[in-house]
CSV table of C-alpha atoms and ligand atoms in Angstrom, one decimal:
chain,number,residue,atom,x,y,z
C,455,MET,CA,0.0,0.0,0.0
C,456,ILE,CA,1.5,3.4,-1.0
C,457,ARG,CA,0.8,5.9,1.7
C,458,THR,CA,0.0,9.1,-0.1
C,459,LEU,CA,-0.2,12.6,1.1
C,460,LEU,CA,-2.4,15.1,-0.7
C,461,VAL,CA,-1.4,18.8,-0.7
C,462,GLY,CA,-4.0,21.3,-1.8
C,463,LEU,CA,-7.6,20.4,-1.1
C,464,GLY,CA,-9.4,22.8,-3.5
C,465,THR,CA,-11.4,22.1,-6.6
C,466,ARG,CA,-8.9,19.7,-8.1
C,467,GLY,CA,-7.8,18.3,-4.7
C,468,ARG,CA,-11.4,17.0,-4.3
C,469,HIS,CA,-10.9,14.8,-7.4
C,470,TRP,CA,-7.5,13.7,-6.1
C,471,ALA,CA,-8.8,12.9,-2.6
C,472,ARG,CA,-11.3,10.4,-4.1
C,473,VAL,CA,-9.0,8.9,-6.6
C,474,ILE,CA,-6.2,8.3,-4.1
C,475,ALA,CA,-8.6,6.9,-1.4
C,476,GLU,CA,-10.3,4.6,-4.0
C,477,ASN,CA,-7.2,3.2,-5.5
C,478,THR,CA,-6.6,-0.3,-4.1
C,479,GLY,CA,-2.8,0.2,-4.1
C,480,SER,CA,-2.8,3.5,-2.2
C,481,SER,CA,-4.1,5.1,1.0
C,482,LEU,CA,-4.8,8.7,1.7
C,483,VAL,CA,-2.7,9.3,4.9
C,484,ALA,CA,-3.5,13.0,5.3
C,485,GLY,CA,-4.4,16.2,3.5
C,486,VAL,CA,-2.6,19.6,3.7
C,487,ASP,CA,-4.1,23.0,3.1
C,488,PRO,CA,-3.8,26.2,5.0
C,489,SER,CA,-7.5,26.9,4.2
C,490,LEU,CA,-10.0,25.6,6.7
C,491,ASP,CA,-12.8,26.4,4.2
C,492,ALA,CA,-11.2,24.1,1.6
C,493,MET,CA,-11.1,21.3,4.1
C,494,GLN,CA,-14.7,21.9,5.2
C,495,THR,CA,-16.0,21.9,1.6
C,496,LEU,CA,-14.1,18.7,0.9
C,497,GLN,CA,-15.7,17.1,4.0
C,498,GLU,CA,-19.2,18.3,2.9
C,499,LYS,CA,-18.8,17.0,-0.6
C,500,LEU,CA,-17.0,13.7,0.2
C,501,PRO,CA,-18.3,12.7,3.7
C,502,GLN,CA,-17.2,9.1,3.1
C,503,LEU,CA,-13.5,10.1,3.2
C,504,GLU,CA,-11.9,10.4,6.5
C,505,PHE,CA,-8.3,11.6,6.9
C,506,PRO,CA,-6.3,14.0,9.1
C,507,HIS,CA,-6.0,17.6,8.0
C,508,LEU,CA,-2.9,19.7,8.5
C,509,THR,CA,-2.1,23.2,7.5
C,510,ASP,CA,1.7,22.8,6.9
C,511,LEU,CA,3.5,20.6,4.4
C,512,GLU,CA,6.8,20.3,6.4
C,513,ALA,CA,4.9,19.2,9.5
C,514,ALA,CA,2.9,16.6,7.5
C,515,LEU,CA,6.0,15.2,5.9
C,516,LYS,CA,7.6,14.8,9.3
C,517,GLN,CA,4.6,13.3,11.0
C,518,PHE,CA,3.3,10.9,8.3
C,519,LYS,CA,6.5,10.1,6.3
C,520,PRO,CA,4.5,9.4,3.2
C,521,ASP,CA,5.7,7.1,0.3
C,522,ALA,CA,4.3,9.6,-2.3
C,523,VAL,CA,3.0,13.1,-2.4
C,524,VAL,CA,0.3,14.6,-4.8
C,525,LEU,CA,0.6,18.4,-5.2
C,526,SER,CA,-2.8,19.9,-6.2
C,527,THR,CA,-1.7,23.4,-5.3
C,528,PRO,CA,-1.4,26.6,-7.4
C,529,PRO,CA,1.6,26.6,-9.7
C,530,SER,CA,3.3,29.5,-7.7
C,531,VAL,CA,4.1,27.1,-4.8
C,532,HIS,CA,5.1,23.9,-6.8
C,533,LEU,CA,8.8,24.5,-6.7
C,534,GLU,CA,9.0,25.0,-2.9
C,535,GLN,CA,6.8,21.9,-2.3
C,536,ILE,CA,8.7,19.7,-4.8
C,537,THR,CA,11.9,20.8,-3.1
C,538,ALA,CA,10.6,19.8,0.3
C,539,CYS,CA,9.7,16.3,-1.0
C,540,ALA,CA,12.9,15.9,-2.9
C,541,LYS,CA,14.9,16.6,0.2
C,542,ARG,CA,13.3,13.6,1.8
C,543,GLY,CA,13.5,11.4,-1.4
C,544,ILE,CA,9.7,11.3,-1.7
C,545,PRO,CA,8.2,10.8,-5.3
C,546,VAL,CA,5.9,13.6,-6.4
C,547,LEU,CA,2.9,13.8,-8.7
C,548,CYS,CA,2.5,17.6,-9.3
C,549,GLU,CA,-0.5,19.3,-11.0
C,550,LYS,CA,0.1,21.3,-14.2
C,551,PRO,CA,1.6,23.7,-15.0
C,552,LEU,CA,4.8,22.7,-13.2
C,553,ALA,CA,5.5,26.5,-13.0
C,554,LEU,CA,4.5,29.8,-14.5
C,555,ASP,CA,7.9,30.5,-16.2
C,556,ALA,CA,10.7,28.5,-17.9
C,557,ALA,CA,13.4,29.0,-15.3
C,558,THR,CA,11.3,27.8,-12.4
C,559,ALA,CA,10.0,24.8,-14.3
C,560,ARG,CA,13.5,23.8,-15.1
C,561,VAL,CA,14.6,24.1,-11.5
C,562,CYS,CA,11.6,21.8,-10.5
C,563,VAL,CA,12.9,19.1,-12.8
C,564,ASP,CA,16.6,19.7,-11.8
C,565,VAL,CA,15.7,19.4,-8.1
C,566,ALA,CA,13.8,16.1,-8.7
C,567,GLU,CA,16.5,14.6,-10.9
C,568,GLN,CA,19.3,15.5,-8.5
C,569,ALA,CA,17.4,13.9,-5.7
C,570,GLY,CA,16.6,10.9,-7.9
C,571,ILE,CA,12.8,11.0,-7.3
C,572,HIS,CA,10.0,10.4,-9.7
C,573,LEU,CA,8.4,13.7,-10.8
C,574,CYS,CA,5.1,13.1,-12.6
C,575,VAL,CA,3.0,16.0,-14.0
C,576,GLY,CA,-0.8,16.2,-14.0
C,577,MET,CA,-1.4,15.5,-17.7
C,578,ASN,CA,-4.5,13.4,-16.9
C,579,PHE,CA,-6.0,14.0,-20.4
C,580,ARG,CA,-3.4,11.6,-21.8
C,581,TYR,CA,-5.5,8.9,-20.0
C,582,LEU,CA,-8.8,9.8,-21.5
C,583,GLU,CA,-10.3,7.0,-23.7
C,584,THR,CA,-10.5,9.5,-26.6
C,585,THR,CA,-6.8,10.2,-26.3
C,586,ILE,CA,-5.7,6.5,-25.9
C,587,LYS,CA,-7.7,5.5,-29.0
C,588,SER,CA,-6.7,8.4,-31.1
C,589,ARG,CA,-3.0,7.8,-30.4
C,590,GLU,CA,-3.4,4.1,-31.0
C,591,LEU,CA,-5.1,4.7,-34.4
C,592,ILE,CA,-2.8,7.5,-35.6
C,593,VAL,CA,0.5,5.9,-34.4
C,594,GLY,CA,-0.8,2.5,-35.6
C,595,GLY,CA,-1.2,3.9,-39.2
C,596,LYS,CA,-5.0,3.7,-39.6
C,597,LEU,CA,-5.0,7.2,-41.2
C,598,GLY,CA,-1.8,6.5,-43.2
C,599,THR,CA,0.5,9.5,-43.4
C,600,VAL,CA,-1.2,12.4,-41.5
C,601,GLY,CA,-1.3,15.7,-43.2
C,602,PHE,CA,-3.1,18.2,-41.0
C,603,GLY,CA,-5.5,18.7,-38.1
C,604,ARG,CA,-7.5,21.2,-36.2
C,605,ILE,CA,-8.4,21.6,-32.5
C,606,ASN,CA,-11.3,23.9,-31.7
C,607,TYR,CA,-12.0,24.6,-28.0
C,608,TRP,CA,-14.7,27.2,-27.3
C,609,ARG,CA,-15.9,27.7,-23.7
C,610,TYR,CA,-17.4,30.3,-21.5
C,611,ARG,CA,-15.5,29.8,-18.2
C,612,ASP,CA,-17.0,31.8,-15.4
C,613,GLY,CA,-13.8,32.4,-13.4
C,614,LYS,CA,-15.9,34.1,-10.7
C,615,ARG,CA,-18.0,31.0,-10.0
C,616,PRO,CA,-17.9,29.9,-6.4
C,617,LEU,CA,-15.7,26.8,-5.8
C,618,LEU,CA,-13.6,27.5,-8.9
C,619,ASN,CA,-9.9,28.6,-8.4
C,620,LYS,CA,-9.6,32.4,-8.6
C,621,TYR,CA,-5.9,32.9,-9.4
C,622,PRO,CA,-6.5,32.6,-13.2
C,623,LEU,CA,-8.5,35.8,-13.1
C,624,THR,CA,-5.4,37.8,-12.4
C,625,MET,CA,-2.5,35.7,-13.6
C,626,ASP,CA,-0.6,36.2,-16.9
C,627,GLN,CA,-1.8,34.1,-19.9
C,628,PRO,CA,-4.5,32.1,-18.0
C,629,MET,CA,-5.9,30.3,-21.0
C,630,LEU,CA,-2.5,29.2,-22.3
C,631,LEU,CA,-1.0,28.1,-19.0
C,632,GLU,CA,-4.1,26.6,-17.4
C,633,GLN,CA,-6.0,25.1,-20.4
C,634,SER,CA,-4.2,25.2,-23.7
C,635,ILE,CA,-1.3,23.5,-22.0
C,636,HIS,CA,-3.4,20.3,-21.9
C,637,HIS,CA,-4.3,20.6,-25.6
C,638,LEU,CA,-0.7,21.3,-26.7
C,639,ASP,CA,0.5,18.4,-24.6
C,640,LEU,CA,-2.1,16.1,-26.2
C,641,ALA,CA,-1.1,17.2,-29.7
C,642,ARG,CA,2.6,16.2,-28.9
C,643,PHE,CA,1.3,12.9,-27.4
C,644,ILE,CA,-1.2,11.9,-30.0
C,645,TYR,CA,0.8,12.9,-33.1
C,646,ASN,CA,3.8,11.3,-31.4
C,647,SER,CA,6.1,14.1,-32.5
C,648,GLU,CA,7.8,17.3,-31.3
C,649,VAL,CA,6.8,20.6,-32.8
C,650,LYS,CA,9.4,22.1,-35.2
C,651,ARG,CA,7.9,25.6,-35.7
C,652,ILE,CA,5.1,27.5,-34.0
C,653,TRP,CA,3.2,30.7,-34.7
C,654,GLY,CA,1.0,31.9,-31.9
C,655,ARG,CA,-1.4,34.8,-31.1
C,656,THR,CA,-2.9,35.4,-27.7
C,657,THR,CA,-5.6,38.0,-27.2
C,658,ASN,CA,-8.3,39.1,-24.8
C,659,PRO,CA,-11.8,40.1,-25.9
C,660,PRO,CA,-13.2,43.4,-24.6
C,661,TRP,CA,-15.8,41.6,-22.5
C,662,SER,CA,-13.2,39.3,-20.8
C,663,MET,CA,-13.3,38.9,-17.0
C,664,TYR,CA,-9.7,37.8,-17.1
C,665,ALA,CA,-6.9,40.4,-16.7
C,666,SER,CA,-4.7,38.7,-19.2
C,667,ASP,CA,-5.3,36.8,-22.5
C,668,ALA,CA,-8.3,34.3,-22.5
C,669,THR,CA,-7.9,33.4,-26.2
C,670,VAL,CA,-5.2,31.5,-28.0
C,671,ALA,CA,-4.6,30.8,-31.6
C,672,ALA,CA,-1.7,28.8,-33.0
C,673,TRP,CA,-0.3,27.1,-36.0
C,674,LEU,CA,2.1,24.2,-35.3
C,675,GLU,CA,4.4,22.4,-37.7
C,676,PHE,CA,5.4,19.0,-36.3
C,677,GLU,CA,8.7,17.3,-37.1
C,678,ASN,CA,6.8,14.4,-38.7
C,679,GLY,CA,5.1,16.8,-41.1
C,680,VAL,CA,1.7,17.2,-39.4
C,681,GLU,CA,0.3,20.8,-39.5
C,682,LEU,CA,-2.1,21.7,-36.7
C,683,GLN,CA,-4.4,24.7,-36.4
C,684,TYR,CA,-5.4,25.5,-32.8
C,685,PHE,CA,-8.0,27.8,-31.4
C,686,GLY,CA,-9.0,27.9,-27.8
C,687,THR,CA,-10.9,30.4,-25.7
C,688,TRP,CA,-12.4,30.7,-22.2
C,689,MET,CA,-14.5,33.7,-23.2
C,690,GLY,CA,-17.1,32.5,-25.7
C,691,THR,CA,-20.0,34.8,-25.2
C,692,ASN,CA,-22.4,32.2,-23.8
C,693,SER,CA,-22.4,28.7,-22.5
C,694,LYS,CA,-22.6,26.9,-25.9
C,695,ASN,CA,-19.3,25.2,-25.4
C,696,GLU,CA,-17.6,23.3,-28.2
C,697,PHE,CA,-14.7,20.9,-28.6
C,698,GLN,CA,-13.7,19.2,-31.9
C,699,TRP,CA,-10.5,17.7,-33.0
C,700,ARG,CA,-10.1,16.6,-36.6
C,701,THR,CA,-7.1,14.9,-38.1
C,702,ASP,CA,-6.8,14.1,-41.8
C,703,GLY,CA,-4.5,11.5,-43.3
C,704,GLU,CA,-4.1,9.9,-46.7
C,705,LYS,CA,-6.2,6.8,-45.8
C,706,GLY,CA,-8.9,8.5,-43.6
C,707,MET,CA,-9.9,11.1,-41.1
C,708,LEU,CA,-10.4,10.9,-37.3
C,709,PHE,CA,-12.9,13.2,-35.7
C,710,GLN,CA,-13.4,13.8,-32.0
C,711,ARG,CA,-16.9,15.3,-31.5
C,712,ASP,CA,-16.6,16.4,-27.8
C,713,ILE,CA,-14.1,16.9,-25.1
C,714,PHE,CA,-14.4,13.6,-23.3
C,715,ALA,CA,-16.3,11.4,-25.8
C,716,GLY,CA,-17.3,10.7,-29.3
C,717,LEU,CA,-14.7,9.5,-31.7
C,718,GLU,CA,-15.3,8.6,-35.3
C,719,TYR,CA,-13.2,7.4,-38.2
C,720,TRP,CA,-14.0,8.3,-41.8
C,721,ALA,CA,-12.2,6.1,-44.4
C,722,SER,CA,-11.0,8.1,-47.4
C,723,GLY,CA,-13.8,8.3,-50.0
C,724,THR,CA,-16.6,7.2,-47.7
C,725,SER,CA,-19.6,9.3,-46.6
C,726,THR,CA,-20.4,7.4,-43.3
C,727,PRO,CA,-18.3,7.3,-40.2
C,728,GLU,CA,-17.2,4.3,-38.3
C,729,GLU,CA,-17.9,4.9,-34.6
C,730,ILE,CA,-14.8,4.1,-32.4
C,731,PRO,CA,-16.0,2.2,-29.3
C,732,LEU,CA,-14.9,3.9,-26.1
C,733,LYS,CA,-15.3,2.6,-22.5
C,734,PRO,CA,-17.6,4.8,-20.4
C,735,GLN,CA,-15.5,7.2,-18.3
C,736,GLU,CA,-16.3,9.6,-15.5
C,737,ASP,CA,-14.9,13.0,-16.6
C,738,PHE,CA,-11.9,14.2,-14.7
C,739,VAL,CA,-12.0,11.1,-12.4
C,740,ASP,CA,-11.3,8.0,-14.6
C,741,ASP,CA,-8.5,9.9,-16.5
C,742,THR,CA,-7.1,11.0,-13.2
C,743,ARG,CA,-7.3,7.3,-12.0
C,744,GLY,CA,-5.2,6.3,-15.0
C,745,LEU,CA,-2.6,8.9,-14.3
C,746,LEU,CA,-2.4,8.0,-10.6
C,747,GLU,CA,-2.1,4.3,-11.4
C,748,ASP,CA,0.7,4.9,-13.9
C,749,PHE,CA,2.6,7.0,-11.3
C,750,LEU,CA,2.1,4.4,-8.6
C,751,CYS,CA,3.5,1.7,-10.9
C,752,ALA,CA,6.7,3.8,-11.2
C,753,VAL,CA,6.8,4.3,-7.4
C,754,ARG,CA,6.6,0.5,-7.0
C,755,GLY,CA,9.4,0.1,-9.5
C,756,GLU,CA,7.1,-1.4,-12.2
C,757,PRO,CA,7.0,-0.3,-15.9
C,758,SER,CA,5.3,3.1,-16.4
C,759,THR,CA,4.8,5.7,-19.0
C,760,TYR,CA,3.8,8.6,-16.7
C,761,PRO,CA,4.3,12.1,-18.1
C,762,SER,CA,7.6,13.1,-16.4
C,763,GLY,CA,8.7,16.6,-15.4
C,764,ARG,CA,11.5,16.3,-18.1
C,765,ASP,CA,8.8,15.6,-20.8
C,766,HIS,CA,6.7,18.4,-19.4
C,767,LEU,CA,9.5,20.9,-20.1
C,768,MET,CA,8.8,20.4,-23.9
C,769,THR,CA,5.1,21.1,-23.3
C,770,MET,CA,6.1,24.2,-21.3
C,771,ALA,CA,8.4,25.3,-24.1
C,772,LEU,CA,5.5,24.9,-26.6
C,773,THR,CA,3.1,26.8,-24.3
C,774,LEU,CA,5.5,29.6,-23.6
C,775,ALA,CA,6.7,29.8,-27.2
C,776,CYS,CA,3.1,30.5,-28.2
C,777,ALA,CA,3.0,33.6,-26.0
C,778,GLU,CA,6.5,34.7,-27.2
C,779,SER,CA,5.5,34.3,-30.8
C,780,SER,CA,2.5,36.4,-30.2
C,781,LYS,CA,4.7,39.1,-28.6
C,782,GLN,CA,7.2,39.1,-31.4
C,783,GLY,CA,4.6,38.7,-34.2
C,784,LYS,CA,6.7,35.9,-35.8
C,785,THR,CA,7.0,32.2,-36.2
C,786,LEU,CA,9.5,30.6,-33.8
C,787,ASP,CA,11.8,27.5,-34.2
C,788,LEU,CA,10.7,25.5,-31.1
C,789,LEU,CA,13.9,23.7,-30.4
C,790,GLU,CA,15.9,26.9,-30.6
C,791,TYR,CA,13.5,28.6,-28.3
C,792,ALA,CA,13.5,25.7,-25.9
C,793,LYS,CA,17.3,25.7,-25.8
C,794,GLN,CA,17.4,29.5,-25.2
C,795,MET,CA,15.0,29.1,-22.3
C,796,GLY,CA,16.9,26.1,-20.8
C,797,LEU,CA,14.0,23.8,-21.4
C,798,ALA,CA,15.8,21.4,-23.9
G,2085,NAD,N1,-5.4,18.4,-14.5
G,2085,NAD,C1,-6.5,19.0,-14.4
G,2085,NAD,O1,-7.5,18.5,-15.1
G,2085,NAD,C2,-6.8,20.1,-13.5
G,2085,NAD,C3,-8.0,20.6,-13.3
G,2085,NAD,C4,-8.1,21.7,-12.4
G,2085,NAD,C5,-7.0,22.3,-11.8
G,2085,NAD,N2,-5.8,21.7,-12.1
G,2085,NAD,C6,-4.6,22.3,-11.5
G,2085,NAD,O2,-4.6,21.9,-10.1
G,2085,NAD,C7,-3.9,22.9,-9.3
G,2085,NAD,C8,-4.9,23.4,-8.2
G,2085,NAD,O3,-6.0,24.0,-8.9
G,2085,NAD,P1,-7.4,24.1,-8.2
G,2085,NAD,O4,-8.4,24.3,-9.2
G,2085,NAD,O5,-7.7,23.0,-7.2
G,2085,NAD,O6,-7.2,25.4,-7.3
G,2085,NAD,P2,-8.0,25.9,-6.0
G,2085,NAD,O7,-7.6,27.3,-5.8
G,2085,NAD,O8,-9.4,25.5,-6.0
G,2085,NAD,O9,-7.2,25.0,-4.9
G,2085,NAD,C9,-5.9,25.1,-4.5
G,2085,NAD,C10,-5.8,24.8,-3.0
G,2085,NAD,O10,-4.4,24.9,-2.7
G,2085,NAD,C11,-4.3,25.5,-1.4
G,2085,NAD,N3,-3.0,26.0,-1.2
G,2085,NAD,C12,-2.5,27.2,-1.6
G,2085,NAD,N4,-1.2,27.3,-1.1
G,2085,NAD,C13,-0.9,26.1,-0.5
G,2085,NAD,C14,0.2,25.6,0.2
G,2085,NAD,N5,1.3,26.3,0.3
G,2085,NAD,N6,0.1,24.4,0.8
G,2085,NAD,C15,-1.0,23.7,0.7
G,2085,NAD,N7,-2.1,24.1,0.1
G,2085,NAD,C16,-2.1,25.3,-0.5
G,2085,NAD,C17,-5.4,26.5,-1.4
G,2085,NAD,O11,-5.8,26.9,-0.1
G,2085,NAD,C18,-6.5,25.8,-2.2
G,2085,NAD,O12,-7.4,25.2,-1.3
G,2085,NAD,C19,-3.5,24.0,-10.3
G,2085,NAD,O13,-2.1,23.8,-10.6
G,2085,NAD,C20,-4.4,23.8,-11.5
G,2085,NAD,O14,-3.9,24.2,-12.7
G,2085,NAD,C21,-5.7,20.7,-12.9
């Protein structure tokens, strides 16, 4: 049984508390959060879970000596918390983004690697059924050579809604660093290739409730030749949310109709789709279960493909390059940018 400490008991922490407690190979030894309100809300929403609550990470590490730590805290405190765990040789699963800037993200990874601990990043969308099947089909050659794709994510995210994290309202590049980072990571993962060149443009519509850009457009050229058009926003004008991901290849096209479900394959020249069977999943929970299980495998010394901190640096490079491209108004060579920023 892997005794796991959960740090950060907010919106995302409530998923984690359930997923850790329900995993047959782990136990939730304690939760850490300076906010008594956060703990109270968790208790109200998940009354079946009982675990001690502390307000200080150092005290919790000393008292419980956990085998693993899950950090579900805002990115601004990840480095300090990863360092505290690394000093004690404790493996960490840290929510995304690892950090808000390149230098801090790199130090997070250096600290973990120097201490020889596993550092896994919260790229739970890699464990969605839609992702697993899409990657299997594309990498397995069902589409033949892939030419181009498009991701369209259109959402009205009410950042002032109670029980939703508030720091995105005031942070720099909230859409990119909190949301598009998942999409960009999935594009690297599903197309199984790094990005060669990126053009990005980030903007904020006049009606935005976010202080910084809530809309991201990008054009990505992958090393394997795939071209991807991306558009994502948190500030659609109403709650008619949309998510589609279309990828076209020489033998056929893959179309994802929604964010967590609905995948169809259209063979070249046909006018009816083949529905790809997907196992039912509870959104944000089953994908998180998959991520946790993969991390626990690594902690037990078993084979694992968890998204590592080192791998996340390339997703961070892509995300930050998007903002930089927008600032400079030009296309960037990603590897060159990543090297300049110390991310590759
Ligand atoms: N992977 C996903 O699908 C997903 C979804 C939502 C959020 N997230 C990520 O999870 C992280 C947390 O987001 P959230 O929505 O739960 O935010 P939140 O604001 O709802 O919760 C964060 C909690 O961390 C606590 N906290 C702050 N500083 C702390 C410290 N030093 N020690 C312990 N606790 C501390 C806060 O009191 C708060 O309760 C962020 O990095 C966010 O990007 C990931």
